[in-house]
Amino acid sequence: MVRQNGVGVQAEDTKICVVMVGLPARGKSFIAQKAQRYLQWLSIPAKTFNVGNYRRNDAPQPTADFFSTTNTEGEKMRRAAAEAAVADMLAWFRSGGVIGILDATNSTKERRRWVLETCKAEGVEVIFVESKCDDENLIMANIRDVKTTSPDYKGQDPEEAAQDFRKRIKMYESVYKSVDEDGDEEDLTYLKMMNVGKQVVINRISDYLQSRVVYYLMALHIRPRSVWLSRHGESEFNLDGKIGGDAYLSGRGELYARKLPELIRQSTGDDRPLTVWTSTLKRTIATARFLPPNYNQLQWKALDELDAGVCDGLTYQEIKNKYPEDFEARDADKYNYRYQGGESYRDVVIRLEPIMMELERSEDILIITHQAVLRCIYAYYMMKDSEDSPWMNVPLHTLIKLTPRAYGTQEERFPANIPAVSTWRGKGSTAKHEDPSGSVM
Amino acid sequence: MVRQNGVGVQAEDTKICVVMVGLPARGKSFIAQKAQRYLQWLSIPAKTFNVGNYRRNDAPQPTADFFSTTNTEGEKMRRAAAEAAVADMLAWFRSGGVIGILDATNSTKERRRWVLETCKAEGVEVIFVESKCDDENLIMANIRDVKTTSPDYKGQDPEEAAQDFRKRIKMYESVYKSVDEDGDEEDLTYLKMMNVGKQVVINRISDYLQSRVVYYLMALHIRPRSVWLSRHGESEFNLDGKIGGDAYLSGRGELYARKLPELIRQSTGDDRPLTVWTSTLKRTIATARFLPPNYNQLQWKALDELDAGVCDGLTYQEIKNKYPEDFEARDADKYNYRYQGGESYRDVVIRLEPIMMELERSEDILIITHQAVLRCIYAYYMMKDSEDSPWMNVPLHTLIKLTPRAYGTQEERFPANIPAVSTWRGKGSTAKHEDPSGSVM
């Protein structure tokens, strides 16, 4: 069997259930959501099954007593919810799912053994991902978050909600066993994280996809930070409606480069220096050249524009004339279409993967790059799917600031108010400069 | 400050001392050697300082008693050796070194604390890498290895050497403390590996370069395995002396593709299926197409030939005529020269890095790729430096089998005995097909 691309090697028949483990308010859902987003971005079918959502069908707003070990009725319902979630997950695996994430406390050995055996019987590998936390500040922040966002406490008094939630955590603590705490779970494949990455224990990770997930989770940190994104200033090729190339900035592009330092100060609100990543092409490097000298700058080949191969330097009209079949094939499946001798959006995502890994680990990064590359990076943060992301409008002369939060990413835009052509193109169009008002983003 | 490329981000002023920890015969030197090779391949200045080598200056062939805790004379000499090694390492850091590896047992808390404080005082970060092992088979294999390869036992009776070495291990065991075993070293940055990767504990890994080293070490395994390398069969562009492109195989190239299955059987000695990685270009895919149907095949964009940019499809003579300055600049520094709109060897190494990571984790892989890419992969295994590797001769129609061993890599070549042009080119030459007898490899 022949497969393309680097993502999913050896994963052909691999199915993995990532089983979250940990007390409430330890960031399990945050981790699950990040992992799912990362995997989907790499076109790996991934889905989270949250046991709490199943339980809420029968018990929408239970009090802490519901979670007591002596509450047999509560325990029955909680077990039924877990069974329903796992059953749905297994059905999803049978229909082509690759990585299922079981988001629940799974805080006892018995429950973990049951998940393991149930998955094994269907040929699904299991990896336990435990989040432990004894940092009171982190836990309190999570509790605050839960009492304001969890459907369990919707419409209730915040103080009472927090109190009840703390009581619920106590209930779990009484039966909670950390994975392999007693040394009798060493046959399990697991990743244990203390205080989100301060210490990590990895046990029996073997294959490609497992280690990929583990490496990604290890790169996560939860210090608050933002990422700044910008396209290069308007280039001479932009003016001509030509794609690719290595052109200089236009006069207006120069103005944008000169204004960028001010835009950044406006967006940060202080004088802290950012680290700047550009591509190796003239137009991004030129756009960065008026930034303060205490900004470190790094040029990445991996941030170069999508390689248009034989179409490099052509206008869309020229492409349509010269390669009509390619022009049509690209519009039919823009994400997967690979230019002759060039790249597809999928190829760009693969070469960007180490950069995203790096970004998760870093703080205060400004990326100055190109339309297609910026679309891929934006899609990662904003969970745009691969059908839409290649069609998004990312205007020139606009600084974008993204700030990841526990649930989703917050976006701010800072337009430089310096005119520039539009390089957005709608499906089927060969216009040099099209009005993007009908675009996705 | 502006830097190029993706390797070494945030590492600008970073200096890291990797301090090996563990009893004798736990594979410390193997790990140190692999890490050094990997880092050097990425152009990160790395060097191993083996305390045993320093000790041998004063005590070339000591018996086990030398290592007894009650042997004050021995202890003094061993401490002096550690001090000399660390002093040399710090001098090397001052002259531009980035990652120094201190290869010794470092088996007591006191010794580790001393190394930490000494490095810290010079602004060098410290990461402890401990190899623990309770797998008797692994330990015995290491002991067998040491008694035949260690200068400590050169010329001695193998059985007596093994016995003495076991006694030496016992001496160390009496004082050995695993890192953070008592919970009072949790301020240290460390990586602890049980039985080479079965279980891994990671503590306080923070920055980019640290996590890069850790991720690489986690990918290592020590099951015996080989890697098979081949260029595509001779292509039509090869016949014309043209570089790059996406040409079909020549008639002789087709013959090679047909013979490849037989060459592989000859090299494996059995019928086990290999996994085949090709590039996305026609000539490598065509070369793989007669392999048995139980060989999984995967196409990697990252295995495509070095992108010659504006020179793609030209002969060397045409390049010299059209871009004389480029032709000269490339010959002056072939590893770092980047074709206009294309790539350098350094760029290729960066995009190959995930592939090498993958290779370290995999077994039974056959890579069918291109001259420049194969040179980079070969350089990784054979520790060729970046000055020589771009000039190596990698003939067409030859299967290469590489088998990593504890110290170095073993190479076998299986020529198909099907004639092909030479695509090797000496410095300054514009010949289409040059005799490679004066080449490096």
mmCIF file of C-alpha atoms in Angstrom, chain A residues 228-233 253-267 274 276 278 284 286-292 295 366-368 397-400 414 416 418:
data_model
loop_
_atom_site.group_PDB
_atom_site.id
_atom_site.type_symbol
_atom_site.label_atom_id
_atom_site.label_comp_id
_atom_site.label_asym_id
_atom_site.label_seq_id
_atom_site.Cartn_x
_atom_site.Cartn_y
_atom_site.Cartn_z
ATOM 1 C CA TRP A 228 1.731 37.938 16.816
ATOM 2 C CA LEU A 229 1.227 37.264 13.109
ATOM 3 C CA SER A 230 1.728 39.469 10.091
ATOM 4 C CA ARG A 231 2.111 39.080 6.366
ATOM 5 C CA HIS A 232 5.015 40.932 4.736
ATOM 6 C CA GLY A 233 4.262 44.421 3.476
ATOM 7 C CA GLY A 253 4.858 47.898 1.687
ATOM 8 C CA GLU A 254 7.805 49.986 2.900
ATOM 9 C CA LEU A 255 5.412 52.257 4.770
ATOM 10 C CA TYR A 256 3.947 49.215 6.518
ATOM 11 C CA ALA A 257 7.413 48.036 7.557
ATOM 12 C CA ARG A 258 8.069 51.466 9.061
ATOM 13 C CA LYS A 259 4.765 51.451 10.902
ATOM 14 C CA LEU A 260 5.039 47.897 12.264
ATOM 15 C CA PRO A 261 7.039 48.861 15.419
ATOM 16 C CA GLU A 262 4.274 51.258 16.429
ATOM 17 C CA LEU A 263 1.536 48.661 15.774
ATOM 18 C CA ILE A 264 3.355 46.209 17.999
ATOM 19 C CA ARG A 265 3.735 48.657 20.860
ATOM 20 C CA GLN A 266 0.033 49.375 20.530
ATOM 21 C CA SER A 267 -0.744 45.625 20.769
ATOM 22 C CA LEU A 274 9.452 40.215 20.883
ATOM 23 C CA VAL A 276 10.853 37.791 15.327
ATOM 24 C CA THR A 278 10.636 35.599 9.268
ATOM 25 C CA THR A 284 9.439 39.288 5.032
ATOM 26 C CA ALA A 286 12.454 43.754 4.668
ATOM 27 C CA THR A 287 9.227 44.011 6.644
ATOM 28 C CA ALA A 288 11.115 43.234 9.849
ATOM 29 C CA ARG A 289 13.988 45.615 9.361
ATOM 30 C CA PHE A 290 12.685 48.622 11.286
ATOM 31 C CA LEU A 291 11.936 46.656 14.453
ATOM 32 C CA PRO A 292 13.959 47.680 17.523
ATOM 33 C CA TYR A 295 14.275 42.170 18.986
ATOM 34 C CA LEU A 366 6.143 37.672 16.154
ATOM 35 C CA ILE A 367 5.893 35.732 12.877
ATOM 36 C CA ILE A 368 6.207 37.643 9.620
ATOM 37 C CA HIS A 397 -0.903 45.536 6.374
ATOM 38 C CA THR A 398 -2.641 44.091 9.425
ATOM 39 C CA LEU A 399 -1.092 42.807 12.634
ATOM 40 C CA ILE A 400 -2.938 39.869 14.222
ATOM 41 C CA PHE A 414 -4.472 45.977 14.412
ATOM 42 C CA ALA A 416 -2.036 49.803 9.874
ATOM 43 C CA ILE A 418 -2.015 51.839 4.888
#
